[in-house]
Coordinates of C-alpha atoms in Angstrom, one line a residue:
Chain L
M1 CA -23.4 -23.9 -0.3
I2 CA -21.1 -23.8 -3.4
K3 CA -18.5 -26.5 -3.8
V4 CA -15.4 -25.6 -5.7
L5 CA -14.7 -28.5 -8.1
E6 CA -11.9 -26.8 -10.0
A7 CA -10.5 -23.6 -8.5
G8 CA -8.7 -22.2 -11.6
L9 CA -5.6 -20.1 -11.8
S10 CA -6.2 -17.3 -9.3
T11 CA -9.7 -17.2 -7.8
T12 CA -10.5 -15.2 -4.7
I13 CA -13.4 -13.7 -2.8
Q14 CA -13.6 -10.0 -3.2
D15 CA -16.0 -7.1 -2.3
A16 CA -16.0 -3.3 -2.6
G17 CA -12.8 -3.2 -0.6
R18 CA -11.3 -2.7 2.9
Y19 CA -11.0 1.0 3.8
G20 CA -9.8 3.1 6.8
H21 CA -6.6 1.1 7.3
Y22 CA -4.3 2.4 4.5
H23 CA -2.2 4.4 7.1
I24 CA -1.1 1.1 8.7
G25 CA -0.1 -0.2 5.3
M26 CA -3.3 -2.1 4.5
P27 CA -4.2 -1.8 0.8
P28 CA -8.0 -1.8 0.0
S29 CA -8.0 -5.1 -1.9
G30 CA -11.5 -5.7 -3.3
A31 CA -12.7 -6.5 -6.8
M32 CA -10.2 -5.3 -9.4
D33 CA -13.1 -4.5 -11.8
Q34 CA -15.6 -2.8 -9.5
F35 CA -18.0 -2.1 -12.3
A36 CA -18.4 -5.7 -13.3
H37 CA -18.5 -6.7 -9.6
T38 CA -21.2 -4.2 -8.9
V39 CA -23.3 -5.1 -11.9
A40 CA -23.1 -8.8 -10.9
N41 CA -24.4 -7.9 -7.5
Y42 CA -27.2 -5.8 -8.8
L43 CA -28.3 -8.6 -11.1
V44 CA -28.9 -10.9 -8.1
G45 CA -30.4 -8.2 -6.0
N46 CA -27.4 -7.6 -3.7
D47 CA -25.9 -4.3 -2.6
K48 CA -22.6 -3.6 -4.3
G49 CA -20.8 -4.4 -1.1
A50 CA -21.7 -8.1 -1.2
A51 CA -18.8 -10.5 -1.8
T52 CA -18.4 -12.1 -5.2
V53 CA -15.9 -14.6 -6.6
E54 CA -13.2 -13.1 -8.8
M55 CA -11.7 -15.4 -11.4
T56 CA -8.5 -14.4 -13.2
Y57 CA -7.7 -15.7 -16.8
Q58 CA -9.0 -19.2 -16.0
G59 CA -12.6 -19.9 -14.9
S60 CA -13.5 -22.2 -12.1
D61 CA -16.0 -25.1 -11.9
F62 CA -18.6 -25.0 -9.1
K63 CA -21.3 -27.3 -7.8
F64 CA -24.3 -25.8 -6.1
T65 CA -26.0 -27.6 -3.2
E66 CA -29.0 -25.3 -2.9
D67 CA -31.4 -23.4 -5.2
T68 CA -30.4 -19.8 -5.7
V69 CA -29.9 -17.1 -8.4
I70 CA -26.5 -16.1 -9.8
A71 CA -25.0 -13.7 -12.3
I72 CA -21.6 -13.8 -14.2
T73 CA -20.0 -10.6 -15.4
G74 CA -16.6 -9.4 -16.6
A75 CA -14.3 -11.2 -19.0
E76 CA -16.0 -13.6 -21.3
M77 CA -15.5 -17.2 -19.9
A78 CA -18.1 -19.2 -22.0
P79 CA -20.1 -20.3 -18.9
E80 CA -22.0 -23.6 -19.0
L81 CA -24.6 -24.8 -16.6
N82 CA -24.8 -28.6 -16.5
G83 CA -23.0 -28.6 -19.9
E84 CA -25.4 -26.1 -21.6
P85 CA -24.1 -22.6 -22.5
V86 CA -25.6 -19.8 -20.4
S87 CA -25.4 -16.0 -20.8
M88 CA -23.2 -13.6 -18.9
W89 CA -24.5 -10.3 -17.7
E90 CA -27.9 -12.0 -16.9
T91 CA -29.6 -13.3 -13.8
L92 CA -29.7 -17.1 -13.9
A93 CA -31.5 -19.7 -11.7
V94 CA -29.5 -22.6 -10.3
S95 CA -30.8 -25.6 -8.5
D96 CA -29.4 -28.0 -6.0
G97 CA -26.9 -30.2 -7.8
D98 CA -26.2 -27.9 -10.7
V99 CA -22.7 -27.6 -12.0
L100 CA -21.4 -24.3 -13.4
S101 CA -18.2 -24.4 -15.4
L102 CA -16.2 -21.5 -16.8
Q103 CA -13.5 -21.7 -19.4
F104 CA -10.4 -19.6 -20.2
A105 CA -11.1 -15.9 -20.4
T106 CA -11.5 -14.2 -23.8
N107 CA -12.1 -10.5 -24.1
G108 CA -10.9 -9.4 -20.7
A109 CA -9.0 -11.0 -17.8
R110 CA -11.3 -11.1 -14.8
T111 CA -14.8 -12.6 -14.3
Y112 CA -17.2 -12.2 -11.4
L113 CA -19.7 -14.7 -10.0
A114 CA -22.3 -13.1 -7.7
V115 CA -24.9 -15.1 -5.8
A116 CA -28.0 -13.9 -4.1
G117 CA -27.0 -13.1 -0.5
G118 CA -23.3 -12.8 -1.4
I119 CA -20.5 -15.2 -0.5
D120 CA -20.5 -15.4 3.3
V121 CA -17.0 -15.4 4.7
T122 CA -15.9 -13.8 8.0
P123 CA -15.2 -10.1 7.5
V124 CA -11.8 -8.9 8.5
M125 CA -11.8 -5.1 9.3
E126 CA -15.3 -4.8 7.9
S127 CA -14.4 -6.4 4.5
R128 CA -14.6 -9.9 3.0
S129 CA -11.9 -9.1 0.5
T130 CA -8.9 -11.5 0.2
Y131 CA -5.5 -10.0 0.8
T132 CA -3.1 -12.9 0.2
L133 CA 0.2 -11.2 1.1
V134 CA -0.5 -11.4 4.8
G135 CA -3.2 -14.0 4.5
I136 CA -6.3 -12.2 5.7
G137 CA -9.9 -11.9 4.5
G138 CA -11.8 -14.0 1.9
Y139 CA -11.5 -17.7 2.3
D140 CA -8.7 -18.3 4.9
G141 CA -6.8 -15.3 3.4
R142 CA -5.9 -17.3 0.2
T143 CA -6.8 -18.1 -3.3
L144 CA -9.5 -20.8 -3.6
E145 CA -8.4 -24.5 -4.0
D146 CA -10.2 -27.5 -5.4
G147 CA -12.6 -28.9 -2.8
D148 CA -13.2 -25.6 -0.9
T149 CA -16.8 -25.0 0.2
L150 CA -18.3 -21.5 0.1
T151 CA -21.2 -20.6 2.2
I152 CA -23.9 -18.4 0.7
G153 CA -25.1 -15.4 2.7
D154 CA -28.8 -15.0 3.7
A155 CA -30.6 -13.4 0.8
G156 CA -33.5 -12.5 3.0
A157 CA -36.1 -13.2 0.4
D158 CA -36.7 -15.4 -2.6
R159 CA -34.9 -13.7 -5.5
S160 CA -36.1 -16.1 -8.3
S161 CA -38.3 -13.4 -9.8
L162 CA -35.0 -11.6 -10.9
V163 CA -34.2 -14.5 -13.3
G164 CA -34.1 -13.4 -16.9
N165 CA -33.0 -9.8 -16.2
S166 CA -30.1 -8.8 -18.3
V167 CA -27.8 -5.8 -18.9
A168 CA -28.4 -3.8 -22.1
D169 CA -25.8 -4.5 -24.7
E170 CA -24.7 -0.8 -24.7
H171 CA -23.6 -1.1 -21.1
I172 CA -21.5 -4.3 -21.5
P173 CA -17.9 -3.3 -22.0
N174 CA -15.9 -4.7 -24.8
Y175 CA -12.7 -5.0 -22.9
D176 CA -10.5 -5.8 -25.9
D177 CA -11.3 -2.4 -27.4
E178 CA -10.6 -0.4 -24.2
D179 CA -6.9 0.3 -24.8
H180 CA -7.0 4.0 -23.8
I181 CA -6.5 4.4 -20.1
R182 CA -7.1 7.9 -18.8
I183 CA -4.7 9.4 -16.2
V184 CA -4.3 12.6 -14.3
L185 CA -0.6 13.6 -14.6
G186 CA 0.9 14.9 -11.4
L187 CA 2.1 13.7 -7.9
C188 CA 5.9 13.8 -8.7
D189 CA 5.8 14.2 -12.5
Y190 CA 8.1 17.2 -12.1
R191 CA 10.9 14.5 -11.9
L192 CA 10.4 13.5 -15.5
T193 CA 12.1 15.2 -18.5
D194 CA 9.7 17.0 -20.8
E195 CA 10.3 14.3 -23.4
S196 CA 9.5 11.5 -21.0
K197 CA 6.4 13.2 -19.8
E198 CA 5.2 13.4 -23.4
E199 CA 6.3 9.9 -24.2
L200 CA 4.3 8.5 -21.2
C201 CA 1.2 9.6 -23.0
D202 CA 2.3 9.0 -26.6
A203 CA 4.0 5.6 -26.4
E204 CA 2.4 2.2 -26.8
W205 CA 2.8 0.3 -23.6
T206 CA 2.5 -3.4 -23.4
V207 CA 1.1 -5.4 -20.5
T208 CA 3.9 -7.8 -19.3
P209 CA 3.3 -11.2 -17.7
E210 CA 3.9 -9.4 -14.3
A211 CA 0.5 -7.9 -14.1
D212 CA -1.6 -9.0 -11.2
R213 CA -3.7 -7.7 -8.3
V214 CA -0.6 -5.9 -6.9
G215 CA 0.5 -4.0 -10.0
Y216 CA 0.6 -3.9 -13.8
R217 CA 4.2 -3.8 -15.1
L218 CA 4.3 -2.3 -18.6
E219 CA 6.9 -2.5 -21.3
G220 CA 7.8 0.4 -23.6
P221 CA 10.4 3.1 -24.1
E222 CA 12.9 4.1 -21.4
I223 CA 11.7 6.8 -19.1
E224 CA 14.2 9.6 -18.1
F225 CA 14.4 11.8 -15.1
K226 CA 15.6 15.3 -14.8
P227 CA 19.0 15.3 -13.2
R228 CA 19.2 16.8 -9.7
E229 CA 21.2 16.6 -6.5
Q230 CA 19.0 14.2 -4.6
P231 CA 17.3 15.7 -1.6
F232 CA 18.3 14.5 1.9
G233 CA 16.7 11.2 2.7
A234 CA 15.6 10.2 -0.8
G235 CA 18.3 7.8 -1.8
T236 CA 20.7 8.1 -4.7
D237 CA 18.8 6.9 -7.7
P238 CA 17.2 9.6 -9.8
S239 CA 13.9 7.8 -9.5
N240 CA 14.1 7.9 -5.7
V241 CA 12.0 10.3 -3.6
V242 CA 11.6 10.5 0.2
D243 CA 9.3 7.6 0.8
L244 CA 5.7 8.7 0.4
G245 CA 2.2 7.3 0.1
Y246 CA 1.1 5.7 -3.2
P247 CA -2.5 6.3 -4.5
V248 CA -4.2 3.2 -5.9
G249 CA -3.9 3.6 -9.7
S250 CA -0.7 5.6 -9.4
I251 CA 2.0 5.0 -12.0
Q252 CA 5.6 4.7 -10.7
V253 CA 8.6 4.5 -12.9
P254 CA 11.5 2.7 -11.3
Q255 CA 12.5 2.2 -14.9
K256 CA 9.5 0.8 -16.7
P257 CA 6.1 1.9 -15.5
I258 CA 4.2 0.0 -12.8
V259 CA 0.6 0.9 -12.2
L260 CA -0.3 0.0 -8.6
M261 CA -3.5 -2.0 -8.2
R262 CA -5.8 -2.9 -5.3
D263 CA -3.3 -5.2 -3.4
A264 CA -0.3 -2.9 -4.0
V265 CA 2.2 -1.6 -1.5
T266 CA 0.8 1.5 0.1
G267 CA 3.9 3.6 0.0
G268 CA 7.6 3.6 -0.9
G269 CA 10.5 5.6 -2.4
Y270 CA 9.8 5.7 -6.2
A271 CA 8.5 8.8 -7.9
T272 CA 4.9 8.5 -8.9
V273 CA 4.1 10.5 -12.0
G274 CA 0.3 10.3 -12.4
T275 CA -2.8 8.3 -11.5
V276 CA -5.2 6.2 -13.5
I277 CA -8.7 7.7 -12.9
S278 CA -11.0 5.6 -10.8
T279 CA -13.2 4.4 -13.6
D280 CA -10.3 3.3 -15.8
R281 CA -8.7 1.2 -13.0
D282 CA -11.5 -1.2 -13.8
L283 CA -10.7 -1.2 -17.5
L284 CA -6.9 -1.6 -16.9
S285 CA -7.5 -4.6 -14.7
Q286 CA -9.2 -6.3 -17.7
R287 CA -6.2 -5.8 -20.0
R288 CA -4.4 -9.0 -20.7
T289 CA -0.7 -9.9 -21.0
H290 CA 0.8 -8.6 -24.3
Q291 CA -2.1 -6.3 -25.0
P292 CA -1.3 -2.6 -25.7
V293 CA -2.2 0.2 -23.3
Y294 CA -2.1 4.0 -24.2
F295 CA -2.2 6.5 -21.4
Q296 CA -4.4 9.5 -22.1
S297 CA -3.8 12.6 -20.0
V298 CA -7.1 14.2 -18.8
T299 CA -7.9 17.0 -16.4
L300 CA -9.5 16.6 -13.0
E301 CA -12.8 17.9 -14.4
E302 CA -12.7 15.2 -17.2
A303 CA -11.9 12.6 -14.6
L304 CA -14.9 13.7 -12.5
A305 CA -17.1 13.7 -15.6
A306 CA -16.1 10.1 -16.4
R307 CA -16.9 9.1 -12.8
K308 CA -20.3 10.8 -13.0
A309 CA -21.1 9.0 -16.3
R310 CA -20.1 5.7 -14.8
T311 CA -22.3 6.3 -11.7
E312 CA -25.2 7.1 -14.0
T313 CA -24.6 3.9 -16.1
L314 CA -24.7 1.8 -12.9
E315 CA -27.9 3.6 -11.7
S316 CA -29.5 3.0 -15.1
I317 CA -28.6 -0.7 -15.0
R318 CA -29.9 -1.0 -11.5
N319 CA -33.2 0.8 -12.5
S320 CA -33.6 -1.4 -15.6
L321 CA -33.8 -4.6 -13.5
T322 CA -37.3 -5.7 -12.7
P323 CA -37.9 -7.5 -9.4
Chain P
M1 CA 28.3 24.0 21.4
T2 CA 25.3 21.8 21.9
A3 CA 23.9 20.2 18.8
R4 CA 20.5 21.6 17.8
I5 CA 18.1 20.5 15.1
E6 CA 18.0 23.2 12.5
R7 CA 14.5 24.3 11.8
K8 CA 13.2 24.4 8.2
E9 CA 12.0 28.0 8.2
S10 CA 9.4 27.5 5.5
L11 CA 8.0 24.6 3.7
S12 CA 6.7 24.9 0.2
P13 CA 3.9 22.4 -0.1
R14 CA 2.7 21.1 -3.4
Y15 CA -0.9 20.0 -3.7
E16 CA -1.5 17.3 -6.3
Y17 CA -4.5 15.3 -7.5
G18 CA -4.1 11.6 -7.7
G19 CA -6.8 10.8 -10.3
D20 CA -10.3 12.0 -9.2
D21 CA -10.2 10.5 -5.6
Y22 CA -6.8 11.2 -4.0
V23 CA -5.0 14.4 -2.9
F24 CA -1.3 14.1 -2.4
V25 CA 0.5 16.9 -0.5
E26 CA 4.3 17.0 -0.6
L27 CA 5.3 19.3 2.2
D28 CA 9.0 19.1 1.2
Q29 CA 11.2 17.2 -1.2
E30 CA 13.7 16.5 1.5
M31 CA 13.2 14.8 4.8
S32 CA 13.1 16.9 8.0
F33 CA 11.4 16.7 11.4
D34 CA 9.6 19.9 10.5
A35 CA 8.0 18.3 7.4
N36 CA 7.1 15.1 9.2
F37 CA 5.6 16.9 12.3
E38 CA 3.7 19.2 9.9
A39 CA 2.3 16.1 8.1
M40 CA 1.3 14.6 11.5
A41 CA -0.2 17.8 12.8
I42 CA -2.3 18.4 9.6
T43 CA -3.5 14.8 9.3
Q44 CA -4.4 14.7 13.0
Q45 CA -6.5 17.8 12.6
I46 CA -8.2 16.6 9.4
R47 CA -9.1 13.4 11.3
E48 CA -10.6 15.4 14.1
R49 CA -12.7 17.5 11.7
D50 CA -14.3 14.2 10.5
L51 CA -15.4 15.6 7.1
P52 CA -17.9 13.5 5.2
G53 CA -16.4 11.8 2.2
I54 CA -13.0 11.2 3.6
I55 CA -12.0 7.6 3.2
E56 CA -8.3 7.4 4.2
I57 CA -5.9 9.8 5.9
C58 CA -2.3 8.8 5.4
P59 CA 0.6 10.7 7.0
A60 CA 4.0 9.9 5.4
N61 CA 7.6 11.0 6.0
A62 CA 7.5 14.5 4.4
S63 CA 4.1 14.4 2.8
Y64 CA 0.6 13.1 3.3
M65 CA -2.2 11.7 1.2
I66 CA -6.0 11.7 1.5
H67 CA -8.3 9.3 -0.3
F68 CA -11.8 10.7 -0.6
D69 CA -15.1 10.2 -2.4
P70 CA -15.4 13.1 -4.9
D71 CA -19.2 12.5 -5.1
V72 CA -19.4 13.7 -1.4
L73 CA -16.5 16.1 -1.1
A74 CA -15.4 18.2 -4.0
P75 CA -11.6 17.8 -4.6
T76 CA -11.1 21.6 -4.8
D77 CA -12.9 22.1 -1.5
L78 CA -10.7 19.5 0.1
V79 CA -7.5 21.2 -1.1
D80 CA -8.8 24.6 0.1
E81 CA -9.4 23.1 3.5
L82 CA -5.9 21.5 3.6
K83 CA -4.3 24.8 2.6
Q84 CA -6.1 26.6 5.3
L85 CA -5.0 24.0 7.9
E86 CA -1.4 24.4 6.6
Q87 CA -1.6 28.1 7.2
E88 CA -3.0 27.7 10.7
T89 CA -0.6 25.0 11.9
D90 CA 2.1 26.1 14.3
L91 CA 4.3 23.3 15.5
S92 CA 5.4 25.3 18.6
E93 CA 1.8 24.9 19.9
Y94 CA 2.0 21.2 19.4
Q95 CA 2.7 18.3 21.8
W96 CA 2.0 14.7 21.2
D97 CA 1.2 11.9 23.6
T98 CA 3.3 9.1 22.3
R99 CA 5.1 5.9 23.3
I100 CA 8.7 5.0 23.7
I101 CA 9.5 1.3 23.1
D102 CA 12.5 -0.9 23.8
F103 CA 13.4 -2.5 20.5
P104 CA 16.1 -5.2 20.7
V105 CA 18.0 -5.9 17.5
L106 CA 20.5 -8.6 16.8
Y107 CA 22.8 -6.6 14.4
D108 CA 24.9 -8.6 11.9
D109 CA 22.6 -11.6 12.4
P110 CA 23.1 -14.9 10.5
W111 CA 19.8 -14.7 8.5
T112 CA 20.1 -11.3 6.9
H113 CA 23.8 -12.0 6.4
E114 CA 22.9 -15.1 4.4
T115 CA 20.4 -13.2 2.4
L116 CA 22.6 -10.2 1.6
M117 CA 25.4 -12.5 0.5
Q118 CA 23.1 -13.9 -2.1
F119 CA 22.6 -10.5 -3.6
R120 CA 26.3 -9.3 -3.8
E121 CA 26.4 -9.4 -7.6
N122 CA 24.6 -6.1 -8.2
H123 CA 25.5 -4.4 -5.0
Q124 CA 27.3 -1.1 -4.8
D125 CA 30.1 -2.8 -2.9
P126 CA 30.1 -6.6 -3.7
D127 CA 33.1 -7.3 -1.5
A128 CA 31.7 -5.9 1.7
T129 CA 28.6 -6.6 3.8
D130 CA 25.8 -4.0 3.8
L131 CA 26.9 -3.0 7.3
E132 CA 30.6 -2.6 6.2
Y133 CA 29.6 -0.6 3.1
S134 CA 27.2 1.6 5.1
A135 CA 29.8 2.2 7.8
R136 CA 32.5 3.2 5.2
I137 CA 30.4 5.6 3.2
N138 CA 29.2 7.3 6.4
G139 CA 32.8 7.8 7.5
F140 CA 32.9 5.2 10.3
D141 CA 36.1 3.2 11.0
S142 CA 34.2 -0.1 11.5
A143 CA 30.9 -1.7 11.3
D144 CA 30.9 -2.0 15.1
E145 CA 31.2 1.8 15.5
F146 CA 28.5 2.2 12.9
I147 CA 26.1 -0.1 14.9
D148 CA 26.8 1.9 18.0
A149 CA 25.7 5.1 16.1
H150 CA 22.5 3.4 14.8
A151 CA 21.6 2.1 18.3
G152 CA 23.0 5.2 20.0
A153 CA 20.0 7.5 19.7
P154 CA 16.3 6.7 19.4
H155 CA 14.4 6.7 16.1
M156 CA 10.9 8.1 15.5
V157 CA 8.3 6.2 13.4
T158 CA 7.6 8.8 10.6
M159 CA 5.4 6.6 8.4
V160 CA 3.8 3.2 8.4
G161 CA 3.1 1.3 5.2
F162 CA 4.5 -0.4 2.1
V163 CA 2.9 -3.6 3.6
P164 CA 0.9 -3.7 6.8
G165 CA 3.1 -2.9 9.8
L166 CA 6.3 -1.7 8.2
P167 CA 7.6 1.3 10.1
W168 CA 9.9 3.9 8.5
C169 CA 12.0 5.3 11.3
F170 CA 14.0 8.5 11.3
Q171 CA 16.8 8.9 13.8
M172 CA 16.3 11.7 16.3
V173 CA 19.6 13.4 15.8
P174 CA 20.7 16.6 14.0
R175 CA 21.3 16.5 10.3
E176 CA 25.1 16.2 10.5
E177 CA 24.8 13.0 12.6
Q178 CA 22.2 11.4 10.4
I179 CA 23.2 8.2 8.6
E180 CA 22.4 8.1 4.9
V181 CA 22.7 5.1 2.6
P182 CA 21.6 4.3 -0.9
K183 CA 18.9 1.7 -1.6
Y184 CA 20.0 -1.5 -3.5
L185 CA 20.7 -0.9 -7.1
Q186 CA 18.1 -3.6 -7.9
P187 CA 15.7 -4.6 -5.2
R188 CA 16.2 -8.1 -3.7
T189 CA 13.6 -10.7 -4.4
D190 CA 14.0 -11.9 -0.8
T191 CA 14.3 -10.5 2.7
P192 CA 13.8 -12.4 6.0
S193 CA 10.9 -11.3 8.1
R194 CA 11.8 -8.9 11.0
A195 CA 14.9 -7.8 9.0
V196 CA 16.1 -4.3 10.0
G197 CA 17.1 -2.4 6.9
F198 CA 18.2 1.1 6.0
G199 CA 17.6 3.2 2.8
G200 CA 17.8 6.9 2.2
A201 CA 17.7 8.2 5.8
F202 CA 15.3 5.6 7.1
T203 CA 15.4 2.4 9.1
A204 CA 12.6 -0.1 8.1
I205 CA 11.5 -3.3 9.8
Y206 CA 10.2 -5.8 7.3
P207 CA 7.0 -7.4 8.8
V208 CA 6.9 -10.4 6.4
Q209 CA 9.4 -12.2 4.1
G210 CA 9.5 -10.7 0.6
A211 CA 11.1 -8.3 -1.7
G212 CA 13.1 -5.3 -0.4
G213 CA 15.6 -2.7 -1.4
Y214 CA 17.1 -1.5 1.9
Q215 CA 20.6 -2.3 3.1
L216 CA 20.3 -5.1 5.7
F217 CA 21.7 -4.4 9.2
G218 CA 20.2 -7.0 11.5
R219 CA 17.1 -8.7 12.7
T220 CA 14.8 -8.0 15.6
P221 CA 13.1 -10.8 17.6
L222 CA 10.0 -8.6 17.9
E223 CA 7.1 -8.8 15.5
V224 CA 5.7 -5.6 14.0
L225 CA 2.7 -7.5 12.4
D226 CA 0.6 -10.1 14.2
V227 CA -2.4 -11.0 12.0
D228 CA -4.0 -13.3 14.5
Q229 CA -3.4 -10.7 17.3
Q230 CA -2.1 -13.4 19.7
L231 CA 0.6 -11.3 21.4
P232 CA -0.7 -9.1 24.2
S233 CA 0.8 -5.9 22.6
F234 CA -1.4 -6.4 19.5
K235 CA -4.7 -6.5 21.4
D236 CA -6.0 -3.3 19.7
S237 CA -4.4 -3.7 16.2
M238 CA -2.7 -6.4 14.1
V239 CA 0.0 -3.7 13.4
F240 CA 2.3 -2.6 16.2
P241 CA 4.0 0.6 15.1
K242 CA 2.2 3.9 14.9
P243 CA 3.4 7.2 13.4
G244 CA 5.0 9.2 16.2
D245 CA 6.2 6.1 18.2
I246 CA 9.8 6.3 19.4
L247 CA 11.7 3.1 19.0
N248 CA 14.9 2.7 21.0
F249 CA 17.0 0.1 19.1
R250 CA 19.0 -1.8 21.6
R251 CA 21.9 -4.0 20.5
I252 CA 21.5 -7.6 21.8
D253 CA 23.4 -10.9 21.5
R254 CA 22.2 -14.2 20.1
E255 CA 21.3 -15.6 23.5
E256 CA 18.9 -12.7 24.3
Y257 CA 17.5 -12.9 20.8
D258 CA 16.7 -16.6 21.2
A259 CA 15.2 -16.0 24.7
I260 CA 12.9 -13.3 23.3
R261 CA 11.9 -15.4 20.3
E262 CA 10.9 -18.2 22.6
E263 CA 8.6 -15.9 24.6
I264 CA 7.2 -14.4 21.3
E265 CA 6.4 -17.8 20.0
D266 CA 4.7 -18.8 23.3
G267 CA 2.6 -15.6 22.9
T268 CA 3.7 -14.3 26.3
Y269 CA 6.3 -11.6 25.5
E270 CA 5.2 -8.1 26.6
Y271 CA 6.8 -5.2 24.8
T272 CA 8.4 -2.6 27.0
I273 CA 6.4 0.5 26.3
E274 CA 6.3 3.7 28.2
A275 CA 3.9 6.6 27.6
V276 CA 5.6 10.0 27.0
E277 CA 4.7 13.4 26.0
F278 CA 6.7 14.6 23.1
S279 CA 7.4 18.3 22.7
P280 CA 8.9 19.3 19.2
E281 CA 10.2 22.6 20.6
E282 CA 12.2 21.0 23.4
F283 CA 13.4 18.3 21.1
F284 CA 14.6 20.8 18.4
E285 CA 16.4 22.9 21.1
N286 CA 18.5 20.1 22.6
P287 CA 17.9 16.7 21.0
H288 CA 20.6 14.7 22.8
E289 CA 19.6 15.8 26.2
Y290 CA 15.9 15.4 25.4
N291 CA 16.5 11.9 23.9
A292 CA 18.4 10.9 27.1
Q293 CA 15.4 11.9 29.2
L294 CA 13.0 10.0 26.9
V295 CA 15.1 6.8 27.0
E296 CA 15.6 7.0 30.7
V297 CA 12.0 5.8 31.3
L298 CA 12.8 2.4 29.8
D299 CA 15.4 1.6 32.5

């Protein structure tokens, strides 16, 4: 078991996500940074679908009541085990009674704690991810609180031989440097003026304090729409369209851009003008309030190449780990 | 002359990529039954084909969206498949097994009234209620007549989403009888749960308390989302509405509202649901008569 001594700011249980229910309005939820989440699981010998603890901005303090192996990935949170600094992106041994404490995040926003066997909470619709809006999944459908107790899943075998494995430096993202977020323009970008379409990719956007698991609101220049007589059913504002489905990662521009993240609304009546490619949704989720973001328009082929490269990196990390 | 539903002779779909793992297909920029039924027909068929690599199939009002794994299914192959389906789909060959549901609404209820009064400052018409404003811009003499029109013909669920369980409903009447209202100039930060709102050409029922931008008309005692699946009508899903469902909004008074709430809270209320076969062709030809037949089964 893991006892939560200090829960932190916004700490939830997440996994690879909840799929197959988008058409009833159920967003996927799941780890915001799937790369860091997956690597943490690999380090402790789990499949990528095992549930981890996601901490946002502020780390949590945990007390372990059994021997196990853990790994911490994502934003730097200066982890300490019984008061001694320990490494991130590395498989660590913990013993009954050990206390793990994590600090405020530097270099990134979200940190993942994986434990051999995964965090065992009851799956809802085949996923252990927390979706707080309607209070389902994870730990009672909510963010963790001081005093909560997490059950560790059955690891099947002793994983202590994994201890000491670590991820090569070249594969560890430097989140603070990742300010270019690649997007595929499209969806309803025909609604933008040519100037605004260019500006979307030229301007410096700033992450506002309203940036969470639901969406990232960005601050920057005014976006303008082409004037038109609004089609029947769309509503009167130039940004309105007949309500449609929103891809995760899509950018809508009610006025200032909002990039929809994993707990976002699944549809609505604002024009969406492009979509952050799957690999870079992870990187955007590590951008911090007041940091800049630049959108870089790429083709579908470039997006697929980035996805392939990321899959190869994950495979390479997995293969480098010695059991 | 009998009112017919004018057919959209040709849709001009746009196929768009959402990053590397979504395809979005806008069948039409404006709302019509043709666009919606086309979205339902294509998504039903793609579901039946059960292609490897498909993660989500999401029909919407006049569009649809597919989430897929490009490592398994090449995006261009998927689009080719969808284009082919679009070519092959003929709505006149289609019929749907669907449900018609009695949906009581307390129009002009105290809870949405209180909420909407808090947000008058930025409203299009700060001196009226949302109902009075909507009645006026749609050419009705009173809010009362407007409510009669809203409850006077059934509505089809044309999309489910935003949050789990929220139905978008499109009234089953010819274009010239459709109600159309703008959304709030700035979205509200609060909406009571079970509020019945209207924006563009759609009625929405808010499953949970939260933000919202539709004009508020009333509140239903019925739940559209039951996370714990305690109510008998939620046995199979925590979400009640399904695309293609026909909701018959029925104007009720406070007494009936309270009585239904009591049963809902006891977990005993059974929704009045009848199975019907829906034929687009017959509906298009004579919507009012067809609706009357549909609604009859609820008596």
